Amino acid sequence: MKRKREGAAGSDDSADDASGSDGSGYLAGSQLVELGAFKRGNIVQLSMKNFLTFVDSTLHPGPDLNLVIGPNGSGKSSVVGAVLIGLNGSLKLLGRSNKLESFIRHGKNKASVEVSIHDAEHRRGVRTVKRIFDRAPSSQWFIDGKKASAGDVDKLRVAYNIQLENLCMFLPQDRVSEFAQQTPHGLLINTITSIGGSDMATTLEDLKDQYRLLEEHERKGKSDAETLESLRRKNKDLESDVQLFHERQAILEKIKTYEQYKPWLKYSLARDRAVETKAELDAAKGELKEHDEELKQAMAPTKQLETVVKDHEAKFMLLEQTVKKNSSELRVLARKIEGAETDYHDAEGDIKLENKKAETRANKKAQAEDNLRNLVEEKSVVEPVESLNDQIHELIGQRQTITDRIREISQQKHDLQNQITEADRRQKRLRSVLESQANAKQKLLQKLTEFRRDGNNAPIKSYEFVQANRDRFRGSVFGPVATELKVGNEFHAKVLETSVPPWAMAALVVETQEDRDLLLRELKERQGLRVDILSIPKRSDISFNNPKPIDELRGFGLDSYADTVFEAPVSVKRAILAQFPLHSMLLGNQQAAMKLDEISEQGVKLFFTPESSYSVKRSKYGNRNRSTLINPLKPARFFAESQEDRGEIDRLRKDIDEAVHQREAAVAKMKELSAESAMCASEGGSVGESIEGLKRKRRAVQKLDDSIKACKDSIAQYEDEERNYNSRTVESQSRKLNEMRSSFKDEIQKFLTKHEEQLSKLKEFDSRLALYNTALQEKKIKTRGLRSLEASVDQLRNVMQDLSTAYRDSVKEMRACKTRAEREANIDAEARQTFATLPQDLEELQDLIENETARAEAFFANDMVIRDYEKRRTQIAELERRIGNDQAVSERKKVDLDQRKDEFIVKVKSFVDDISVKFAELYKLIDCSGMVMLKDEGGVRDLEVDIRVSYRDKDDLTSLKASVQSGGEQMMATMIYIFALQRLTPNAAFRIVDEMNQGVDQRNERALMGMMIDHATTGESQQTFIITPKLLEGLPLGPKVIPHVLLNGDVQGEDVYWNPNGFVPTPVR
C-alpha cells in the first residue's frame, strides 16, 4: 500500500496509477502483474482518503490471493469497509455502525473511496467507481470520471457479479461467526447465488412463492370443502323440517286451488240450474206448440162450417123478413137449446178431465209408493245418522287433541330454533373474539415463518403439533419460545430480539429427553421440518444470578438486568438463560451512554440504552486495548404488538364448547320433536280421512231421508187430491147430464114440432132452414169443444212465462257467478282439468277445505329456517362448482411446479455434489472428514445445504452449528467451504474474508494457509482477500500470493518484527 497525490474529484487519474507506465500490467503490491492475469470484475486498485484512519492511501491487489496483514488497530477491516462503501453496499453488512459519517476520519468533514475494476472489454481496460461523502451525510458518485447515481453503481455491481450480500463471497470480521450460524436454507441461497448469480436465487424464490400460493390455494380449497361439509350438515339437520314445510306448502296450494275452485263451482251449479230451467222452458214451448197445432187442427172444421153458415145466411137474408116474426120465438127456443147444449158439453168435458187426472194421480202415487219402499229398504241397511254423528264428533275431538299437540310441538320447536339461532350467534360472536385474540399469536408464528425463509412453515406446524398432542408428552412442552414470552414495552422487545436470535424464538422447550426424542421423530424425521429444541438445564446447582447487584451500577445509568425484560414460564426462562446470558446483560438510560469508560472498568461486556447496544471487546491478542462497538437497536420484529391473554382464550374456548353443546342438544331435541310432529301429522291425516268418510256416509243417509220425505209428501199430496175428488159428484153430474140430455131432446122436439108447423107453411124455407140449423149446430158443438183446449193453451202460456222469468233470473245469476269467479280466480285449461277431479257439491268441497286446513295447521314451519336452508343450498352449489374448478387448476399447476422443481433440484444437486467432492478432499488434507449434502425432503422450501464435519476419528459427521463446533472448527469449515465453492464460480469478481484465523489453532491455521497458497498457484483461483492480524513463519509464499502489510494509525513500522526471508513489506510512509 502506498500514498498517492490526490487528484481532482471524479478525475480518472487513478486508472493511470493502477496500470503500469506502459499499460502492459497492473501494480500488485510492489509487483507488476500482466493484464491477462486479471479477470473481469477483479479489483485492481482501492484508494481511500480521510477514510477512518487512512489519510490518503492506495491498495494494489493481485489477481489471486491477497493477504492483508497488520496488527490490531492498523485498519485491516477498514479496507473491507472501503470496498463495501465504494460499491454502495449496505452498511448493515459490516456489522458495525449504520451511520456513513462515522467512517470519516476524525477532524475531517468529508472522505472519499475509489474502486478500480478490471474490464478488458472496456476502452481503457478498467472501470472506476468513486464515492465522496460528508457528515450531512450526502454522497456524490462518479463512474469513469463522470457523475453518476447510486442506482448506476448498483447496476454496475450486478453487471460484474459482485455479491456483497453473500456470506460465501463477502465475509466481514464481525460477520465471520454468522457463516456457521446461517440456516441450511440460507446457506443454500448464498451458494446458488455464488454459482448462478441472482437468477438462480430468483428462480428458487419464485418456486417457493408459487408453492406457497399453491398451498394457500389448497388451504382455501380445504377451507371451502370444510365450509361445504358444514353447510351440508346444517341443511341435513333441517331436511325433515323443510320436507314438512314443502308438504305444508303443497297443502296450502291445494287449499288455494279449492278456494279458486269454489266460485267456479258456484258458477257451474248456477249454470246447471239455468240449463235445467232452459230445458223445462223448451219442454213447455214444445208442449205449447203441440197444443197450438192441435187447436189449429180443431178450428179448421169450425171455419169450414162458418163458411157454410155464412153462405146460408146470405141466401136466407131475403127469407129473414118472412120468418122474422116466427123466428123470435124460435130464437128463444134456440137460445135455451144452445145454453143447454153448452152446459151439457162443458159438464161432459169436466168429467173427462177429472177422470184423466185421477188416472194420472193414481199412476204417480203407485210409482211414489214403489220408490218409498225401495228407499226405506235401502235405509234399513245403512248406519243411523245419530251413530254417524257420534263417531264424527269423537274423531273431531281426537283430531283437535292431535292438532293441539302439534301446535304445542310447533311452539317447542320454535323455542328450540330460537335457542339454536342464539347459540349460533353466540358461537359466532365468541369465535370472532377468539380469532381476534388468537390473531396476535398467528401473526407472531407467521413472522417467525417468514423470517426463517425455509418455506416449510416449521414454526406454525410445530406449534399446531404441540397443541394437538399434549396428551402424548411426559412433561410440559412449550413453544415456539416467542409465543410463551410477554414483553412490557418496545425497548424491552428490542433488547430481547437483539439478545435472543430468531432460531431460538422459533425453538420448542422440553423438560424431558423422551419428549425431545418424540418431537425430533415426529417433526424432523417424519414431517421433514427443521426445528430447534431447547432443553431445561438438569443440574440444580446451575443458577442465573446477576454478576453484580444492580444497586452498585445505578450510578452509571444502568437500571436493570436484561433477564427482567420479559415474562415466561419458569422452564422457558431457564432454557433461554442457559443459552443466552441475559442475566449478565444490562439496561440503562442516556446517562450510561455518557459513561462508557466507567462502565467498561466495571467489567460490563454488553448493555443497552433505548437507542443503541454497547458491546465492549478486548483484543484477542492482548488485553491492553478495549473497544466499544455501538450499534443502533433494530425495530422489534416479533413483539411489536402485545400478546393475547391466554386465560381469556381458554375461557372463550370453554364458552364456545358450551355453546356447541347447547346447540347440539337443541338440534337433537328438534329432531325428536320433528319426528313426533310428523307422526302426529300422519295420525291427524288418518283421522281427517276417517271423518271425511263418515261425513260422506252421513250425507248419503241424509239424502235417503230427504228422498223418503219427498216420496211421502208426494203420496200424501196424491191422497189429499183423491180425498178432494168426490166420485159421487161425478155420478151426480152424469145423472144431471142425462137429465139435461133428456130435457134437451124434449126441448128440441118441441122446437122442431113448432118449426114443422111453420115450415109446413114455408116449404121452400124448410130444407134450407134445416141445413142452416144443422151447420149452425155443428159449429156450436165444435166451438164448445175448443174452449177447454184454449184454456189449456193459456195455462201453458202462463207456465212458459213463469219459466222464461225463472230462466232469465238463472242466466243472470249464472253470469254474476262467472264474473265473480273470473275476478277472484282466473284459470287456464290445466286448472280446469284439475277442477274436473274435485267434488261437485259445495258442502263436500267446504269439508275438504276444512280438512286440508287442519292438516296444514299441523305442520310447523319457520320461514327464517327455510330461507337459511335455501340460502345454504345456493352456497353449496356455488362451493361445489368452485371447488371443482380450483382442484383442476391446482392439479395442473402442481404438475408444472413439480416439473420445474425437479429440474431445479437436479441442477442444484449437481453443484452441491461437486462442492462436496472438493470439500471432502480438502478436509482429508488436514486428516479430518467433511461432506456437503443437499436435503430436499420437503421440496424447494425445505432445500438445505448441510455442511457436515468431523475433527476426530471416533466422531461421526455432525452438521455445522455454532452450538456444536468451536469457533476455530467453524472457521475451518467456513474457509474450506469457500475454497470448495471457487471452482464452480469462475465468474465471481472477488472474495473477501476478514480474520479467517479467528480461534484456529496454529496447526490448522498453517494447513488452511497452505491450502489457500496451493490453490492460488493452480491457476484456477479467483481474486481473494484474506484479512489477518498475523502470518505464520515459513509459509511457502509464491508469486501468486501478494501480501499487503498495513502500518497505519498508532502502529508504526519500527514496532513490528519482520522476517526478511518471508516477504518484502510495503509500509505506509
Coordinates of C-alpha atoms in Angstrom, one line a residue, residues 462-829:
S462 CA -44.6 -27.4 15.3
Y463 CA -47.0 -25.2 17.2
E464 CA -50.0 -27.0 15.8
F465 CA -48.4 -30.4 16.6
V466 CA -47.7 -29.4 20.2
Q467 CA -51.3 -28.1 20.7
A468 CA -52.8 -31.2 19.2
N469 CA -50.6 -33.8 21.0
R470 CA -50.2 -32.6 24.6
D471 CA -51.5 -35.9 25.9
R472 CA -48.5 -37.7 24.4
F473 CA -45.9 -35.7 26.3
R474 CA -44.3 -36.9 29.6
G475 CA -43.7 -33.4 30.8
S476 CA -44.6 -29.8 29.8
V477 CA -43.7 -28.8 26.3
F478 CA -43.6 -25.1 25.4
G479 CA -43.2 -23.1 22.3
P480 CA -42.3 -21.8 19.9
V481 CA -40.5 -19.7 22.5
A482 CA -41.8 -16.4 21.2
T483 CA -45.4 -17.5 21.9
E484 CA -44.6 -18.0 25.5
L485 CA -43.0 -14.6 26.2
K486 CA -44.6 -11.4 27.4
V487 CA -42.8 -8.2 26.8
G488 CA -43.6 -5.0 28.6
N489 CA -42.6 -2.3 26.2
E490 CA -40.9 -1.6 22.9
F491 CA -37.4 -1.0 24.5
H492 CA -37.6 -4.4 26.2
A493 CA -38.8 -6.0 22.9
K494 CA -35.8 -4.6 21.1
V495 CA -33.4 -5.8 23.8
L496 CA -35.0 -9.3 23.8
E497 CA -34.9 -9.7 20.0
T498 CA -31.3 -8.4 19.9
S499 CA -30.2 -10.9 22.6
V500 CA -32.2 -13.9 21.5
P501 CA -31.7 -14.9 17.8
P502 CA -34.7 -15.8 15.7
W503 CA -33.9 -19.5 15.6
A504 CA -34.3 -19.6 19.4
M505 CA -37.5 -17.6 19.2
A506 CA -38.9 -20.4 16.9
A507 CA -37.5 -23.2 19.1
L508 CA -39.5 -25.6 21.3
V509 CA -38.7 -26.1 25.0
V510 CA -39.0 -29.5 26.7
E511 CA -38.5 -30.8 30.2
T512 CA -37.7 -34.5 29.4
Q513 CA -35.5 -36.3 27.0
E514 CA -38.4 -38.5 26.0
D515 CA -40.4 -35.5 24.8
R516 CA -37.3 -34.2 22.9
D517 CA -37.0 -37.6 21.1
L518 CA -40.7 -37.6 20.3
L519 CA -40.6 -34.1 18.8
L520 CA -37.5 -35.0 16.7
R521 CA -39.1 -38.2 15.5
E522 CA -42.4 -36.7 14.6
L523 CA -41.4 -33.2 13.3
K524 CA -38.0 -33.7 11.9
E525 CA -37.9 -37.3 10.7
R526 CA -41.5 -37.8 9.6
Q527 CA -42.6 -34.3 8.6
G528 CA -39.1 -33.1 7.5
L529 CA -39.4 -29.9 9.5
R530 CA -36.3 -28.1 10.6
V531 CA -37.0 -27.5 14.3
D532 CA -34.7 -26.5 17.2
I533 CA -35.4 -27.8 20.7
L534 CA -34.1 -26.2 23.9
S535 CA -33.8 -28.4 27.0
I536 CA -34.0 -27.2 30.6
P537 CA -30.7 -27.5 32.5
K538 CA -30.9 -30.6 34.6
R539 CA -28.3 -29.6 37.1
S540 CA -29.9 -28.0 40.1
D541 CA -26.7 -26.1 41.0
I542 CA -26.8 -24.0 37.8
S543 CA -28.0 -20.6 38.8
F544 CA -28.6 -17.5 36.8
N545 CA -27.7 -14.9 39.3
N546 CA -26.7 -11.4 38.2
P547 CA -22.9 -10.8 38.3
K548 CA -23.3 -7.7 40.5
P549 CA -26.1 -6.2 42.5
I550 CA -27.9 -3.7 40.3
D551 CA -27.7 -1.1 43.1
E552 CA -23.9 -0.9 42.6
L553 CA -24.5 0.0 39.0
R554 CA -27.3 2.5 39.1
G555 CA -24.9 5.4 39.5
F556 CA -23.6 4.7 36.0
G557 CA -27.1 5.0 34.5
L558 CA -27.8 1.2 34.5
D559 CA -31.3 0.4 35.8
S560 CA -31.8 -3.4 35.5
Y561 CA -30.6 -6.7 34.0
A562 CA -32.0 -7.9 30.7
D563 CA -33.5 -11.1 32.3
T564 CA -36.2 -8.8 33.6
V565 CA -37.4 -7.6 30.2
F566 CA -39.8 -10.5 29.7
E567 CA -42.1 -12.8 31.5
A568 CA -42.3 -16.5 30.7
P569 CA -43.0 -19.9 32.3
V570 CA -40.1 -20.9 34.6
S571 CA -39.0 -23.7 32.4
V572 CA -38.9 -21.4 29.3
K573 CA -37.0 -18.7 31.1
R574 CA -34.3 -21.2 32.4
A575 CA -33.9 -22.6 28.9
I576 CA -33.4 -19.1 27.4
L577 CA -30.9 -18.0 30.1
A578 CA -29.0 -21.3 29.7
Q579 CA -28.4 -20.4 26.1
F580 CA -28.3 -16.6 26.2
P581 CA -26.9 -14.8 29.3
L582 CA -29.5 -12.1 29.6
H583 CA -28.9 -12.2 33.4
S584 CA -25.5 -10.6 32.7
M585 CA -26.7 -8.0 30.2
L586 CA -27.7 -4.6 31.5
L587 CA -30.3 -2.0 30.6
G588 CA -29.6 1.7 31.0
N589 CA -30.5 5.2 30.1
Q590 CA -28.8 8.1 28.3
Q591 CA -26.5 8.6 31.3
A592 CA -25.0 5.2 30.7
A593 CA -24.1 6.3 27.1
M594 CA -22.1 9.1 28.5
K595 CA -20.1 6.8 30.9
L596 CA -18.8 4.2 28.6
D597 CA -15.2 4.1 30.1
E598 CA -16.5 3.8 33.7
I599 CA -18.9 1.1 32.8
S600 CA -16.2 -0.8 30.9
E601 CA -14.0 -0.6 34.0
Q602 CA -16.8 -2.4 35.9
G603 CA -16.4 -5.5 33.7
V604 CA -19.6 -4.9 31.9
K605 CA -19.4 -6.5 28.4
L606 CA -22.8 -5.6 27.0
F607 CA -25.5 -3.1 27.9
F608 CA -28.4 -1.4 26.1
T609 CA -30.0 2.0 26.0
P610 CA -33.3 2.7 24.3
E611 CA -31.4 3.7 21.1
S612 CA -28.3 1.5 21.0
S613 CA -26.4 -1.5 22.1
Y614 CA -22.9 -1.2 23.5
S615 CA -20.5 -4.1 23.2
V616 CA -17.1 -3.9 25.0
K617 CA -14.5 -6.0 23.3
R618 CA -10.9 -6.8 24.3
S619 CA -8.2 -7.7 21.9
K620 CA -7.8 -11.4 21.3
Y621 CA -4.0 -10.9 21.2
G622 CA -3.7 -8.9 24.4
N623 CA -5.8 -7.1 27.0
R624 CA -4.3 -3.7 26.6
N625 CA -6.8 -2.4 24.2
R626 CA -10.5 -2.2 24.6
S627 CA -13.0 -1.1 22.0
T628 CA -16.7 -0.4 22.3
L629 CA -18.9 -1.3 19.3
I630 CA -22.0 0.8 19.2
N631 CA -24.9 -0.4 17.1
P632 CA -28.4 1.1 16.9
L633 CA -31.2 -1.1 18.2
K634 CA -33.2 -2.5 15.4
P635 CA -37.0 -2.2 15.5
A636 CA -38.8 -5.1 17.1
R637 CA -40.0 -7.6 14.6
F638 CA -41.8 -10.2 16.7
F639 CA -43.1 -8.3 19.8
A640 CA -44.2 -5.1 18.2
E641 CA -47.8 -6.0 19.2
S642 CA -49.0 -7.1 22.7
Q643 CA -49.7 -10.8 23.2
E644 CA -53.0 -12.3 23.9
D645 CA -54.3 -13.2 27.3
R646 CA -54.1 -17.0 27.4
G647 CA -56.6 -17.2 30.3
E648 CA -59.1 -15.2 28.2
I649 CA -58.6 -17.6 25.2
D650 CA -59.2 -20.6 27.5
R651 CA -62.4 -19.0 28.8
L652 CA -63.5 -18.2 25.3
R653 CA -62.9 -21.8 24.1
K654 CA -64.8 -23.1 27.1
D655 CA -67.7 -20.8 26.3
I656 CA -67.6 -21.9 22.7
D657 CA -67.7 -25.6 23.7
E658 CA -70.6 -24.9 26.0
A659 CA -72.5 -23.1 23.1
V660 CA -71.7 -26.0 20.8
H661 CA -73.1 -28.5 23.3
Q662 CA -76.2 -26.4 23.8
R663 CA -76.8 -26.3 20.1
E664 CA -76.3 -30.0 19.6
A665 CA -78.7 -30.7 22.4
A666 CA -81.3 -28.4 20.9
V667 CA -80.8 -29.9 17.4
A668 CA -81.2 -33.4 18.9
K669 CA -84.4 -32.3 20.7
M670 CA -85.6 -30.6 17.5
K671 CA -85.2 -33.9 15.6
E672 CA -87.2 -35.7 18.2
L673 CA -90.0 -33.1 18.0
S674 CA -89.9 -33.2 14.2
A675 CA -90.4 -37.0 14.3
E676 CA -93.2 -36.7 16.8
S677 CA -94.8 -33.8 14.8
A678 CA -94.6 -35.9 11.6
M679 CA -96.2 -38.9 13.4
C680 CA -99.0 -36.6 14.8
A681 CA -99.5 -35.1 11.3
S682 CA -99.8 -38.7 9.9
E683 CA -102.3 -39.6 12.7
G684 CA -104.2 -36.3 12.0
G685 CA -104.4 -37.1 8.3
S686 CA -105.8 -40.6 9.1
V687 CA -108.4 -39.1 11.4
G688 CA -109.3 -36.5 8.9
E689 CA -109.8 -39.2 6.2
S690 CA -112.0 -41.1 8.7
I691 CA -114.1 -38.0 9.4
E692 CA -114.4 -37.4 5.7
G693 CA -115.6 -41.0 5.1
L694 CA -118.2 -40.7 7.9
K695 CA -119.4 -37.4 6.5
R696 CA -119.9 -38.9 3.1
K697 CA -121.9 -41.7 4.7
R698 CA -123.9 -39.1 6.7
R699 CA -124.7 -37.2 3.5
A700 CA -125.8 -40.4 1.8
V701 CA -128.2 -41.2 4.7
Q702 CA -129.5 -37.6 4.8
K703 CA -130.0 -37.8 1.1
L704 CA -132.0 -41.0 1.6
D705 CA -134.1 -39.3 4.3
D706 CA -134.8 -36.4 2.0
S707 CA -135.8 -38.7 -0.8
I708 CA -138.1 -40.7 1.6
K709 CA -139.7 -37.5 2.9
A710 CA -140.2 -36.3 -0.7
C711 CA -141.9 -39.6 -1.6
K712 CA -144.1 -39.4 1.5
D713 CA -145.0 -35.8 0.8
S714 CA -146.0 -36.8 -2.8
I715 CA -148.1 -39.7 -1.7
A716 CA -149.8 -37.5 0.9
Q717 CA -150.5 -34.9 -1.7
Y718 CA -151.9 -37.5 -4.1
E719 CA -154.1 -38.8 -1.3
D720 CA -155.3 -35.3 -0.4
E721 CA -156.2 -34.8 -4.1
E722 CA -158.1 -38.2 -4.1
R723 CA -160.0 -37.2 -1.0
N724 CA -160.9 -33.9 -2.5
Y725 CA -162.2 -35.7 -5.6
N726 CA -165.7 -37.0 -4.9
S727 CA -166.8 -39.8 -7.2
R728 CA -170.4 -39.2 -6.1
T729 CA -170.3 -35.7 -7.5
V730 CA -169.2 -37.2 -10.8
E731 CA -172.1 -39.7 -10.7
S732 CA -174.5 -36.8 -9.9
Q733 CA -173.1 -34.8 -12.7
S734 CA -173.6 -37.8 -15.0
R735 CA -177.2 -38.1 -14.0
K736 CA -177.8 -34.4 -14.4
L737 CA -176.1 -34.7 -17.7
N738 CA -178.5 -37.4 -18.7
E739 CA -181.4 -35.3 -17.5
M740 CA -180.0 -32.4 -19.4
R741 CA -179.7 -34.6 -22.4
S742 CA -183.3 -35.8 -22.0
S743 CA -184.6 -32.3 -21.4
F744 CA -182.6 -31.0 -24.3
K745 CA -184.1 -33.6 -26.5
D746 CA -187.6 -32.7 -25.3
E747 CA -187.0 -29.0 -26.0
I748 CA -185.6 -29.9 -29.4
Q749 CA -188.6 -31.9 -30.1
K750 CA -190.9 -29.1 -29.1
F751 CA -188.8 -26.7 -31.1
L752 CA -189.0 -29.0 -34.2
T753 CA -192.6 -29.6 -33.8
K754 CA -193.3 -25.9 -33.7
H755 CA -191.0 -25.3 -36.6
E756 CA -192.5 -28.1 -38.6
E757 CA -195.8 -26.2 -38.2
Q758 CA -194.1 -23.0 -39.5
L759 CA -192.2 -25.0 -42.2
S760 CA -195.2 -26.5 -43.5
K761 CA -196.1 -23.1 -44.4
L762 CA -192.8 -22.2 -45.8
K763 CA -191.8 -25.4 -47.7
E764 CA -189.1 -23.6 -49.6
F765 CA -187.6 -22.4 -46.5
D766 CA -187.8 -25.7 -44.6
S767 CA -185.0 -27.5 -46.3
R768 CA -182.7 -24.5 -46.2
L769 CA -183.5 -23.8 -42.6
A770 CA -182.8 -27.5 -41.7
L771 CA -179.4 -27.3 -43.4
Y772 CA -178.7 -23.9 -41.7
N773 CA -179.7 -25.2 -38.4
T774 CA -177.6 -28.3 -38.8
A775 CA -174.5 -26.3 -39.8
L776 CA -175.1 -23.9 -37.1
Q777 CA -175.4 -26.7 -34.6
E778 CA -172.2 -28.3 -35.7
K779 CA -170.4 -25.0 -35.4
K780 CA -171.6 -24.5 -31.8
I781 CA -170.7 -28.0 -30.9
K782 CA -167.2 -27.6 -32.3
T783 CA -166.8 -24.2 -30.6
R784 CA -167.7 -25.6 -27.2
G785 CA -165.1 -28.4 -27.7
L786 CA -162.3 -25.8 -28.4
R787 CA -162.8 -23.8 -25.2
S788 CA -161.2 -26.4 -22.9
L789 CA -158.3 -26.7 -25.4
E790 CA -157.8 -22.9 -25.5
A791 CA -157.8 -22.9 -21.6
S792 CA -155.0 -25.5 -21.6
V793 CA -153.1 -23.4 -24.1
D794 CA -153.5 -20.3 -22.0
Q795 CA -152.4 -22.2 -18.9
L796 CA -149.3 -23.5 -20.8
R797 CA -148.5 -19.9 -21.9
N798 CA -148.6 -18.8 -18.3
V799 CA -146.3 -21.6 -17.3
M800 CA -144.0 -20.7 -20.1
Q801 CA -144.0 -17.1 -19.0
D802 CA -143.0 -18.2 -15.4
L803 CA -140.3 -20.5 -16.8
S804 CA -139.0 -17.6 -19.0
T805 CA -138.7 -15.4 -16.0
A806 CA -137.0 -18.1 -14.0
Y807 CA -134.6 -18.8 -16.9
R808 CA -133.7 -15.1 -17.2
D809 CA -133.1 -15.0 -13.4
S810 CA -130.9 -18.1 -13.5
V811 CA -128.9 -16.8 -16.5
K812 CA -128.4 -13.5 -14.6
E813 CA -127.3 -15.4 -11.6
M814 CA -125.0 -17.6 -13.7
R815 CA -123.4 -14.6 -15.4
A816 CA -122.9 -12.9 -12.0
C817 CA -121.2 -16.1 -10.6
K818 CA -119.0 -16.3 -13.7
T819 CA -117.9 -12.7 -13.4
R820 CA -117.1 -13.1 -9.7
A821 CA -115.2 -16.4 -10.4
E822 CA -113.2 -14.8 -13.2
R823 CA -112.4 -11.8 -10.9
E824 CA -111.4 -14.0 -7.9
A825 CA -109.7 -16.9 -9.8
N826 CA -108.9 -16.6 -13.5
I827 CA -107.8 -20.1 -14.5
D828 CA -106.3 -21.9 -17.5
A829 CA -107.1 -25.1 -19.3

